[in-house]
Coordinates of C-alpha atoms and ligand atoms in Angstrom, one line a residue:
Chain A
M1 CA 19.5 30.9 20.5
L2 CA 22.0 29.1 18.4
R3 CA 26.2 30.8 18.6
I4 CA 28.8 28.9 16.5
K5 CA 32.7 29.9 17.4
N6 CA 35.3 29.4 14.9
L7 CA 33.7 26.2 13.3
E8 CA 35.2 23.7 11.1
A9 CA 34.3 20.6 9.8
G10 CA 34.4 18.7 6.5
Y11 CA 34.4 14.7 5.6
G12 CA 37.4 13.1 5.9
K13 CA 40.5 15.3 5.0
L14 CA 38.2 17.5 2.8
R15 CA 37.7 20.9 5.5
V16 CA 34.6 22.3 4.1
L17 CA 33.8 24.6 6.8
K18 CA 36.8 27.2 7.6
R19 CA 36.4 28.8 11.0
I20 CA 32.9 29.8 11.0
S21 CA 31.3 32.3 13.3
L22 CA 28.2 33.0 13.4
H23 CA 24.7 33.2 15.9
V24 CA 21.2 33.4 16.1
N25 CA 18.8 35.2 18.6
P26 CA 15.7 34.0 19.8
G27 CA 12.6 35.2 17.4
E28 CA 14.5 35.8 14.6
I29 CA 14.9 34.7 11.1
V30 CA 18.4 34.4 10.5
T31 CA 19.3 33.8 6.7
L32 CA 22.5 31.9 5.6
I33 CA 22.9 32.5 1.7
G34 CA 25.5 31.3 -0.5
A35 CA 26.0 29.8 -3.7
N36 CA 26.0 25.9 -4.6
G37 CA 28.8 24.5 -2.7
A38 CA 29.7 27.2 -0.6
G39 CA 29.6 24.5 2.4
K40 CA 25.9 25.8 3.3
T41 CA 24.7 21.6 4.0
T42 CA 27.9 20.8 5.8
L43 CA 27.1 23.6 7.7
L44 CA 23.6 22.0 8.9
A45 CA 25.1 18.5 9.2
T46 CA 27.7 19.8 11.5
I47 CA 24.8 21.8 14.0
T48 CA 22.4 18.8 13.7
G49 CA 25.4 15.9 14.6
L50 CA 25.4 14.1 11.1
I51 CA 29.2 15.1 10.7
R52 CA 31.3 15.7 14.0
A53 CA 33.2 18.9 14.2
I54 CA 36.8 18.8 13.7
A55 CA 37.2 22.1 16.1
G56 CA 35.1 25.0 17.3
E57 CA 32.1 25.2 19.1
I58 CA 28.3 25.4 18.7
Q59 CA 26.1 26.9 21.4
L60 CA 22.3 25.8 21.7
K61 CA 20.5 27.7 24.3
G62 CA 23.6 28.2 26.1
E63 CA 25.1 24.4 26.0
N64 CA 27.9 23.1 24.0
I65 CA 26.2 20.4 21.8
E66 CA 29.1 19.8 19.2
R67 CA 29.8 16.5 20.8
L68 CA 26.5 15.2 21.1
A69 CA 24.9 11.9 19.2
A70 CA 22.6 13.6 16.5
E71 CA 19.7 12.2 18.1
K72 CA 20.3 13.7 20.7
I73 CA 20.5 17.1 19.5
V74 CA 17.2 16.8 18.1
A75 CA 15.8 16.4 21.8
R76 CA 17.5 19.5 22.9
G77 CA 15.1 21.1 20.5
C78 CA 16.8 21.6 17.1
S79 CA 14.8 20.7 14.0
L80 CA 16.2 20.6 10.6
V81 CA 14.3 20.4 7.3
P82 CA 16.9 18.8 5.3
E83 CA 17.8 19.6 1.5
G84 CA 15.5 17.8 -0.8
R85 CA 12.8 17.2 1.5
Q86 CA 13.9 13.9 2.5
V87 CA 10.2 12.6 3.7
F88 CA 9.6 9.0 4.9
A89 CA 8.4 7.8 0.9
T90 CA 6.8 4.1 2.0
M91 CA 5.0 5.8 5.0
S92 CA 1.8 7.6 5.3
V93 CA 1.7 11.6 5.6
R94 CA 0.2 11.1 8.9
E95 CA 3.2 8.9 10.2
N96 CA 5.6 11.1 9.1
L97 CA 4.1 13.7 11.0
V98 CA 3.7 11.3 13.9
L99 CA 7.8 10.8 14.0
G100 CA 8.2 14.1 14.2
G101 CA 6.9 14.2 17.3
Y102 CA 8.9 11.0 18.2
V103 CA 11.4 13.1 20.7
Q104 CA 8.3 14.8 22.6
Y105 CA 6.1 11.7 22.8
R106 CA 7.0 10.5 26.5
S107 CA 7.4 14.3 27.5
K108 CA 4.6 15.1 30.1
G109 CA 2.0 17.7 28.3
Y110 CA 2.3 16.4 25.1
D111 CA -1.0 16.4 23.2
L112 CA 0.0 14.5 20.0
T113 CA -3.2 15.4 18.7
A114 CA -3.2 19.0 19.5
E115 CA 0.2 19.2 17.5
L116 CA -1.5 17.7 14.6
D117 CA -3.7 19.8 14.2
K118 CA -1.7 22.8 14.8
I119 CA 0.6 21.4 11.3
Y120 CA -2.7 20.5 9.6
A121 CA -4.1 24.6 10.3
L122 CA -0.5 25.3 8.9
F123 CA -0.7 23.0 6.3
P124 CA -4.4 21.7 4.9
V125 CA -3.4 20.2 1.6
L126 CA -1.7 18.1 4.6
A127 CA -5.1 17.5 6.3
E128 CA -6.4 16.4 2.9
R129 CA -3.7 13.9 2.4
Q130 CA -3.7 11.7 5.8
E131 CA -3.5 8.8 4.7
Q132 CA -1.1 9.4 1.2
L133 CA 1.9 8.0 0.8
A134 CA 4.4 10.7 1.7
G135 CA 6.6 9.6 -1.8
T136 CA 3.3 10.3 -3.8
L137 CA 3.1 14.3 -3.0
S138 CA 3.9 16.5 -5.3
G139 CA 7.7 18.8 -4.4
G140 CA 5.3 21.4 -2.7
E141 CA 3.3 19.1 -0.8
Q142 CA 6.4 16.8 0.6
Q143 CA 8.3 20.6 1.6
M144 CA 5.9 21.4 4.0
L145 CA 5.5 17.3 4.7
A146 CA 9.3 17.7 6.1
M147 CA 8.2 21.0 7.4
G148 CA 5.7 20.2 9.6
R149 CA 7.5 16.8 10.4
A150 CA 10.4 19.2 11.7
L151 CA 7.5 21.1 14.0
M152 CA 6.4 18.3 15.2
A153 CA 9.1 18.6 17.4
K154 CA 8.1 21.3 18.9
P155 CA 11.6 22.7 18.1
S156 CA 13.4 26.2 19.8
L157 CA 15.3 26.3 16.7
I158 CA 14.1 25.1 13.2
M159 CA 16.7 25.3 10.4
L160 CA 16.1 25.0 6.9
D161 CA 17.9 24.2 4.0
E162 CA 16.7 25.4 0.6
P163 CA 13.2 24.9 1.0
S164 CA 12.4 26.7 -2.2
T165 CA 14.7 24.7 -4.4
G166 CA 12.3 23.3 -7.4
L167 CA 9.0 24.6 -6.5
A168 CA 7.2 27.0 -8.4
P169 CA 6.7 30.5 -7.9
L170 CA 3.3 30.1 -6.2
I171 CA 4.2 27.6 -4.0
V172 CA 7.7 29.5 -2.9
K173 CA 5.9 32.6 -1.6
N174 CA 3.2 30.5 0.2
I175 CA 6.7 28.8 1.6
F176 CA 8.0 31.3 2.6
Q177 CA 4.9 33.3 4.0
I178 CA 5.0 30.4 6.3
I179 CA 8.1 31.0 7.1
T180 CA 7.4 34.7 8.3
R181 CA 4.3 33.1 10.4
L182 CA 6.6 31.1 12.0
R183 CA 8.8 33.7 13.3
D184 CA 6.2 35.8 14.2
E185 CA 4.5 33.5 15.9
G186 CA 7.3 33.6 18.3
N187 CA 9.7 30.6 16.3
T188 CA 13.4 30.9 16.2
V189 CA 14.9 30.1 12.5
L190 CA 17.8 29.6 10.6
L191 CA 17.0 29.6 6.6
I192 CA 19.4 28.3 4.4
E193 CA 18.9 29.5 0.8
Q194 CA 19.9 30.0 -2.9
N195 CA 17.2 32.5 -3.5
A196 CA 19.3 35.1 -2.0
K197 CA 16.8 38.5 -2.4
A198 CA 13.7 36.4 -1.6
A199 CA 15.3 35.4 1.8
L200 CA 16.7 38.6 2.6
Q201 CA 12.8 40.6 2.3
I202 CA 12.0 37.9 5.0
A203 CA 14.8 37.6 6.9
D204 CA 16.2 39.7 10.3
R205 CA 19.6 39.2 9.7
G206 CA 21.5 37.7 7.5
Y207 CA 25.1 35.5 6.4
V208 CA 27.4 35.4 3.7
M209 CA 28.8 32.6 3.0
E210 CA 31.5 31.7 0.2
T211 CA 33.9 28.6 0.2
G212 CA 33.6 27.7 3.5
K213 CA 34.1 31.2 5.1
I214 CA 31.7 33.5 6.0
I215 CA 32.3 36.2 4.0
V216 CA 29.6 39.4 4.9
E217 CA 27.2 39.5 7.6
G218 CA 24.5 42.4 8.5
A219 CA 20.8 43.3 9.2
A220 CA 19.3 42.0 6.3
D221 CA 18.1 45.0 4.2
E222 CA 21.7 46.2 4.8
L223 CA 22.5 43.1 3.0
L224 CA 19.8 43.8 0.2
A225 CA 21.3 47.2 -0.3
N226 CA 24.9 46.1 0.0
K227 CA 26.7 46.6 -3.9
D228 CA 28.3 43.7 -3.1
V229 CA 25.7 41.0 -2.1
Q230 CA 23.7 42.7 -5.1
R231 CA 26.3 42.0 -7.8
A232 CA 27.2 37.9 -6.9
Y233 CA 23.8 37.1 -5.7
L234 CA 21.0 39.2 -6.1
G235 CA 21.0 39.9 -9.9
R236 CA 21.3 36.5 -11.0
D237 CA 18.3 36.0 -8.8
V238 CA 16.0 33.6 -9.6
E239 CA 12.4 34.2 -9.0
Chain B
M1 CA -4.0 -37.2 -9.4
A2 CA -6.3 -38.7 -6.5
P3 CA -7.8 -35.7 -4.5
E4 CA -6.5 -36.8 -1.4
L5 CA -3.0 -37.2 -2.8
F6 CA -3.2 -33.3 -4.1
V7 CA -4.4 -32.4 -1.2
Q8 CA -1.6 -33.9 0.8
Y9 CA 1.0 -32.2 -1.8
L10 CA -0.6 -29.2 -0.9
M11 CA -0.6 -29.3 2.7
A12 CA 3.2 -30.2 2.6
G13 CA 3.9 -27.5 0.0
V14 CA 2.2 -24.8 2.2
T15 CA 3.6 -25.9 5.7
Y16 CA 7.5 -25.4 3.9
G17 CA 6.3 -22.2 2.4
F18 CA 5.2 -20.6 5.5
I19 CA 9.1 -21.6 7.2
Y20 CA 10.6 -20.2 3.9
A21 CA 8.5 -17.4 4.1
I22 CA 9.6 -16.8 7.6
V23 CA 13.2 -16.9 7.0
A24 CA 12.3 -14.7 4.1
I25 CA 10.7 -12.0 6.5
G26 CA 13.8 -12.4 8.7
F27 CA 16.1 -11.4 5.7
N28 CA 13.9 -8.4 4.9
I29 CA 13.7 -7.1 8.5
I30 CA 17.5 -7.2 8.4
Y31 CA 18.0 -5.6 4.9
N32 CA 15.5 -3.0 5.4
T33 CA 16.8 -1.5 8.6
T34 CA 20.5 -2.3 7.2
G35 CA 20.6 -2.9 3.8
I36 CA 22.6 -5.8 3.5
I37 CA 21.7 -9.6 4.0
N38 CA 22.0 -11.8 7.3
F39 CA 23.7 -15.1 6.2
A40 CA 23.4 -16.2 9.6
Q41 CA 19.5 -16.3 9.5
G42 CA 19.0 -20.0 8.9
E43 CA 20.9 -20.4 12.1
F44 CA 18.8 -18.7 14.2
V45 CA 15.9 -21.4 13.4
M46 CA 18.6 -23.7 14.5
L47 CA 18.9 -22.5 17.1
G48 CA 15.3 -22.1 18.4
G49 CA 15.1 -25.5 17.4
M50 CA 18.0 -27.1 19.4
L51 CA 17.6 -25.1 22.3
A52 CA 13.9 -26.1 22.6
I53 CA 14.6 -29.5 22.4
S54 CA 17.1 -28.9 25.0
L55 CA 15.0 -27.2 27.2
N56 CA 12.2 -29.5 26.6
G57 CA 13.6 -31.8 29.5
L58 CA 13.8 -29.6 31.9
V59 CA 10.8 -27.7 31.6
P60 CA 7.0 -27.7 29.6
L61 CA 7.1 -28.0 25.9
P62 CA 5.5 -24.3 26.1
V63 CA 7.9 -22.6 28.4
A64 CA 10.6 -24.5 26.4
I65 CA 9.3 -22.8 23.1
A66 CA 9.0 -19.3 25.0
L67 CA 12.4 -19.8 26.8
A68 CA 14.8 -20.9 23.3
V69 CA 13.1 -18.2 21.0
A70 CA 14.0 -15.6 24.1
I71 CA 17.6 -16.8 23.9
T72 CA 17.8 -16.8 20.3
M73 CA 16.8 -13.2 20.1
L74 CA 19.5 -12.4 23.0
I75 CA 21.8 -13.9 21.4
G76 CA 20.5 -11.9 17.9
A77 CA 21.3 -8.4 19.8
L78 CA 24.5 -9.9 21.3
L79 CA 26.0 -10.9 17.5
E80 CA 24.9 -8.0 16.4
I81 CA 26.3 -5.2 19.3
T82 CA 29.6 -7.3 19.3
F83 CA 30.2 -7.4 15.8
I84 CA 28.1 -4.8 14.1
R85 CA 27.0 -2.3 15.6
W86 CA 30.1 -0.5 16.0
L87 CA 30.9 -0.4 12.3
D88 CA 31.1 3.1 10.8
R89 CA 29.6 2.7 7.5
P90 CA 30.8 -0.4 6.5
S91 CA 30.6 -1.6 3.0
V92 CA 28.1 -4.0 2.0
L93 CA 31.2 -6.9 1.1
R94 CA 31.9 -6.5 4.6
M95 CA 29.2 -6.9 6.0
I96 CA 28.2 -9.8 3.9
I97 CA 31.3 -11.4 5.0
I98 CA 30.8 -11.2 9.1
T99 CA 27.5 -12.3 8.3
I100 CA 28.7 -15.7 6.7
G101 CA 31.1 -15.2 9.6
L102 CA 28.8 -15.5 12.1
S103 CA 27.0 -18.1 10.4
I104 CA 29.9 -20.4 10.4
L105 CA 30.8 -19.5 13.9
I106 CA 26.9 -20.7 14.9
R107 CA 26.9 -23.4 13.3
E108 CA 30.6 -24.2 14.6
V109 CA 29.3 -23.8 18.4
A110 CA 26.3 -26.0 17.7
L111 CA 28.5 -28.9 16.5
H112 CA 30.4 -28.7 19.3
V113 CA 27.5 -28.0 21.9
W114 CA 24.8 -30.6 20.4
G115 CA 26.8 -33.0 18.1
E116 CA 25.8 -34.2 15.2
S117 CA 22.8 -36.0 15.6
V118 CA 19.4 -35.5 14.6
R119 CA 17.2 -34.4 17.0
A120 CA 13.4 -33.2 17.1
L121 CA 11.1 -31.8 19.8
P122 CA 7.5 -33.9 20.8
Y123 CA 4.4 -33.6 18.3
F124 CA 2.8 -30.5 19.5
S125 CA -0.7 -32.7 19.6
G126 CA -0.8 -36.3 19.3
N127 CA 2.3 -38.1 18.1
E128 CA 3.8 -39.1 14.7
I129 CA 1.2 -41.3 13.8
T130 CA -2.1 -39.1 14.9
T131 CA -3.7 -37.7 11.8
I132 CA -7.0 -35.4 11.2
A133 CA -8.7 -35.2 7.9
V134 CA -8.4 -32.3 6.0
L135 CA -10.2 -31.9 2.7
G136 CA -9.9 -35.8 2.9
A137 CA -6.8 -36.0 3.0
R138 CA -4.8 -37.0 6.2
V139 CA -2.1 -35.0 7.6
S140 CA -0.7 -34.5 11.3
P141 CA -1.8 -31.9 13.5
Q142 CA 1.2 -30.4 13.6
I143 CA 1.4 -29.1 9.5
L144 CA -1.4 -27.0 11.4
W145 CA 0.4 -26.0 14.2
V146 CA 2.8 -24.8 11.8
I147 CA 1.0 -23.0 9.7
G148 CA -1.2 -21.2 12.0
A149 CA 2.1 -19.7 14.1
C150 CA 3.3 -18.8 10.7
S151 CA 0.3 -16.9 9.4
L152 CA -0.2 -15.4 13.0
M153 CA 3.6 -14.2 13.2
V154 CA 2.8 -12.4 9.7
G155 CA -0.5 -11.1 11.1
T156 CA 1.2 -9.8 14.2
L157 CA 4.5 -8.5 12.5
S158 CA 2.5 -6.8 10.1
L159 CA 0.0 -4.9 12.9
F160 CA 3.7 -4.6 14.3
F161 CA 5.2 -2.7 11.5
R162 CA 2.1 -0.6 11.1
Y163 CA 0.7 0.7 13.9
T164 CA 3.4 0.5 16.8
L165 CA 5.9 3.4 17.3
L166 CA 8.6 0.7 17.6
G167 CA 7.6 -0.9 14.0
Q168 CA 7.2 2.7 12.6
E169 CA 10.8 3.8 13.8
M170 CA 12.1 0.7 12.6
R171 CA 10.5 1.7 9.0
A172 CA 11.3 5.4 9.1
C173 CA 14.8 3.8 9.7
A174 CA 14.4 1.6 6.5
A175 CA 12.7 4.5 4.5
N176 CA 15.5 7.1 5.4
R177 CA 18.1 6.4 7.5
M178 CA 19.3 10.2 7.7
A179 CA 15.5 11.6 8.0
A180 CA 14.8 9.3 11.1
T181 CA 18.5 10.4 13.1
L182 CA 17.2 13.7 12.3
C183 CA 13.5 13.1 13.7
G184 CA 15.4 11.7 17.3
I185 CA 15.1 8.0 16.4
N186 CA 19.1 5.9 16.8
P187 CA 19.3 3.9 14.1
R188 CA 21.6 1.5 15.7
N189 CA 18.7 0.8 17.9
M190 CA 16.8 -0.1 15.3
V191 CA 19.4 -2.0 13.9
T192 CA 19.7 -4.0 17.0
F193 CA 16.0 -4.7 17.0
S194 CA 16.0 -6.1 13.5
F195 CA 18.5 -8.5 14.7
M196 CA 16.4 -9.6 17.6
L197 CA 13.4 -9.8 15.8
S198 CA 14.8 -11.8 12.9
A199 CA 16.0 -14.1 15.4
G200 CA 12.7 -14.3 17.3
I201 CA 10.4 -15.3 14.1
G202 CA 13.5 -17.5 13.1
A203 CA 13.6 -19.5 16.6
L204 CA 9.7 -20.0 16.1
A205 CA 9.8 -21.2 13.4
G206 CA 12.9 -23.8 14.4
C207 CA 10.5 -24.8 17.1
V208 CA 6.9 -25.1 15.2
M209 CA 9.0 -27.2 12.4
S210 CA 11.2 -29.3 14.6
P211 CA 8.9 -32.5 14.8
I212 CA 8.4 -32.3 11.2
T213 CA 11.5 -31.9 10.0
S214 CA 13.8 -32.6 12.6
T215 CA 16.7 -30.6 13.5
E216 CA 20.7 -30.8 13.4
Y217 CA 23.2 -28.0 13.8
S218 CA 23.9 -28.3 10.2
I219 CA 20.3 -27.5 8.8
G220 CA 20.9 -23.5 8.5
T221 CA 22.8 -23.3 5.3
G222 CA 19.6 -25.0 3.4
L223 CA 17.3 -22.9 5.4
A224 CA 19.1 -19.7 4.4
I225 CA 19.2 -20.4 0.8
K226 CA 15.8 -21.2 0.3
G227 CA 14.6 -18.3 2.4
F228 CA 16.8 -16.3 0.1
T229 CA 15.3 -17.4 -2.9
V230 CA 11.6 -16.6 -1.7
A231 CA 13.5 -13.3 -0.2
I232 CA 14.5 -12.5 -4.2
L233 CA 11.5 -14.0 -5.5
G234 CA 8.7 -11.6 -4.1
G235 CA 11.3 -8.5 -4.0
L236 CA 13.9 -8.1 -1.5
G237 CA 12.5 -5.7 1.3
N238 CA 9.0 -7.0 0.4
S239 CA 7.5 -9.0 3.6
M240 CA 4.0 -9.7 1.7
A241 CA 5.7 -11.0 -1.6
A242 CA 7.6 -13.2 0.6
V243 CA 5.1 -14.9 2.1
A244 CA 3.7 -15.2 -1.6
A245 CA 6.9 -16.3 -3.0
G246 CA 7.2 -18.8 -0.1
L247 CA 4.2 -20.2 -0.4
L248 CA 4.9 -20.6 -4.2
L249 CA 8.1 -22.0 -3.5
G250 CA 6.7 -24.6 -1.3
I251 CA 3.8 -25.8 -3.4
I252 CA 6.6 -26.0 -6.1
E253 CA 8.9 -28.1 -4.3
A254 CA 5.9 -30.3 -3.0
F255 CA 4.7 -31.9 -6.0
S256 CA 7.7 -31.8 -8.4
V257 CA 7.7 -35.0 -6.2
S258 CA 5.9 -36.7 -8.3
V259 CA 7.3 -35.5 -11.5
L260 CA 11.2 -35.6 -10.5
P261 CA 13.3 -37.5 -8.4
L262 CA 13.2 -36.9 -4.6
A263 CA 17.1 -35.8 -5.4
F264 CA 16.3 -32.9 -7.7
Q265 CA 13.7 -31.0 -4.9
D266 CA 16.7 -29.3 -3.4
A267 CA 17.4 -28.1 -7.3
I268 CA 14.5 -26.1 -7.3
A269 CA 15.3 -23.6 -5.4
I270 CA 18.7 -23.0 -6.9
T271 CA 17.4 -23.1 -10.1
I272 CA 14.7 -20.6 -9.7
L273 CA 16.9 -18.1 -7.5
L274 CA 19.0 -18.1 -10.6
I275 CA 16.5 -17.4 -13.3
I276 CA 15.4 -15.0 -10.9
L277 CA 18.4 -12.9 -10.8
F278 CA 18.4 -13.4 -14.6
V279 CA 15.1 -12.1 -15.0
R280 CA 13.4 -10.5 -12.9
P281 CA 16.2 -8.9 -9.9
H282 CA 13.3 -7.1 -8.8
G283 CA 11.1 -9.5 -8.3
L284 CA 7.7 -11.3 -9.6
F285 CA 6.1 -9.3 -7.5
G286 CA 8.1 -6.3 -7.4
R287 CA 8.1 -3.8 -9.8
K288 CA 11.6 -2.0 -11.1
D289 CA 10.7 1.4 -10.2
A290 CA 9.9 0.0 -6.4
A291 CA 12.9 -1.9 -6.3
G292 CA 14.8 1.0 -4.4
L293 CA 12.1 2.1 -2.1
K294 CA 12.3 -0.4 1.0
E295 CA 9.3 -1.2 2.5
F296 CA 8.4 -3.9 5.4
Ligands
LIG301 N1 29.4 13.8 1.6 C1 30.3 14.4 0.8 N2 31.3 14.1 1.1 C2 32.6 15.2 0.1 N3 32.0 16.0 0.5 C3 30.8 16.3 0.4 C4 30.2 15.8 0.7 N4 28.9 16.6 1.1 C5 29.0 17.7 0.2 N5 30.4 18.0 0.1 C6 31.5 18.9 -0.7 O1 31.4 19.8 0.5 C7 31.5 21.4 0.2 C8 29.9 21.8 0.1 O2 29.1 21.2 -0.1 P1 27.9 21.7 0.7 O3 27.8 21.7 2.0 O4 27.0 21.0 0.0 O5 27.5 23.1 0.2 P2 26.3 23.9 -0.5 O6 25.1 23.1 0.5 O7 26.2 25.1 0.2 O8 25.7 23.9 -1.6 C9 31.7 20.5 -1.7 O9 32.4 21.3 -2.0 C10 30.7 19.3 -1.6 O10 31.6 18.8 -2.8
LIG302 MG1 23.1 22.5 0.0

């Protein structure tokens, strides 16, 4: 689904990502964990085309996308739920979702109402708040809206940047259940988390990132059992 | 004050108020998608009037107005594509300098093309001495044209932003540019559209006001100051509040004539602008905490 080879990127002269390679197979949840400032968000920004790669390759479904504009990459089926939700605060819940389906709007067989209903079934709380301004939702509801908005584009790969940050444990549990459900329904997920334990518990495979490099990779249960990973990331786990 | 005189002042105030409001909405539309003030906004109004006047001899008046609006929109788009689109995250100061530069450029070209003479479109119905009775006062029917056209524009715009996909895309860009990009919206196109839209409404206002106010190459600057005052007064970015603020300024100006010498009329806007900037920079109607949110 997604294959990244020796990717380098950064801001101006600052090189944040140093020869990153990873892949995500269809139908799996892959998690990328790492401390604050490791470069996780930068990696997602590079995949989605918000910042340009300096070197390396990004392939989505076998096609190179590292030179495409961000809005073209979404249309190719790769959606991001950005860090900090980034909902359209001055617009209603429904309008947020409709805009999420923007790339599909003109494609044949896209039934906006049916897609909206699917999202409302997944997140019933959004259905109750359709006409409410997104900026007035609680943090958890905004996270659900951001996920719903990304799903409206019917992506082949959905990437989530720290969906659990700042949310109450019960809501985090709910969101992780939904991510699992998405995978079980055939979606492919790349999950970025600081909450390493929770992420590895639902993931199939995982990568650990430190200062712009991938330092460990493996099956999720292997990483959970890995002594170094435990010491660095699981010990001071906030759950 | 005699009731007829009162109505007369009021109508004049509302007329100018709507024109200011349209200029202010032009500012707001571009501000919302780019975060900058387009100081060439007044020039769009001038161009609309001037183009319509020149075309009026060649084609019927409604066609001349439609063409003038279309040409001004095209000019708006071309200016944006040539001077702004390719800039990579320009600073606010740089954008301000560019738009002021554009306003000077347009004005100089207009001076070259049309000269310094003051022109006007013919009255849309009747002529300069035709009047109709409104609440006991006699006013020119052109005033109703201005009020009608401007309120129609305001209404259409608000429907456009609320119910059309393009309008929603533009609002999305204003609310969160990065998230809009992640939805597959091309923000650069939205900026071009916002210039076209601002140019279009400015040009139409320039046409309907021309018979009453006349048009010359230099009217843009004064209008931009009034429009800017109104935009700030209403709270930058908020178009419905701009209408209220526009009417307020127009009416204050109109009634000021009865107490102040005419020469002071233009100073009122500047005075209000300065007071607002000092006392309530988030506008008369805006809430402080909402000042960071942009909404059409
Ligand atoms: N917009 C930016 N401009 C410059 N440097 C940035 C920017 N965003 C992030 N950085 C730097 O890049 C590094 C990685 O940040 P980030 O990708 O946000 O990490 P993470 O998401 O893993 O917490 C940090 O050192 C951060 O200071
Ligand atoms: Mg981050």
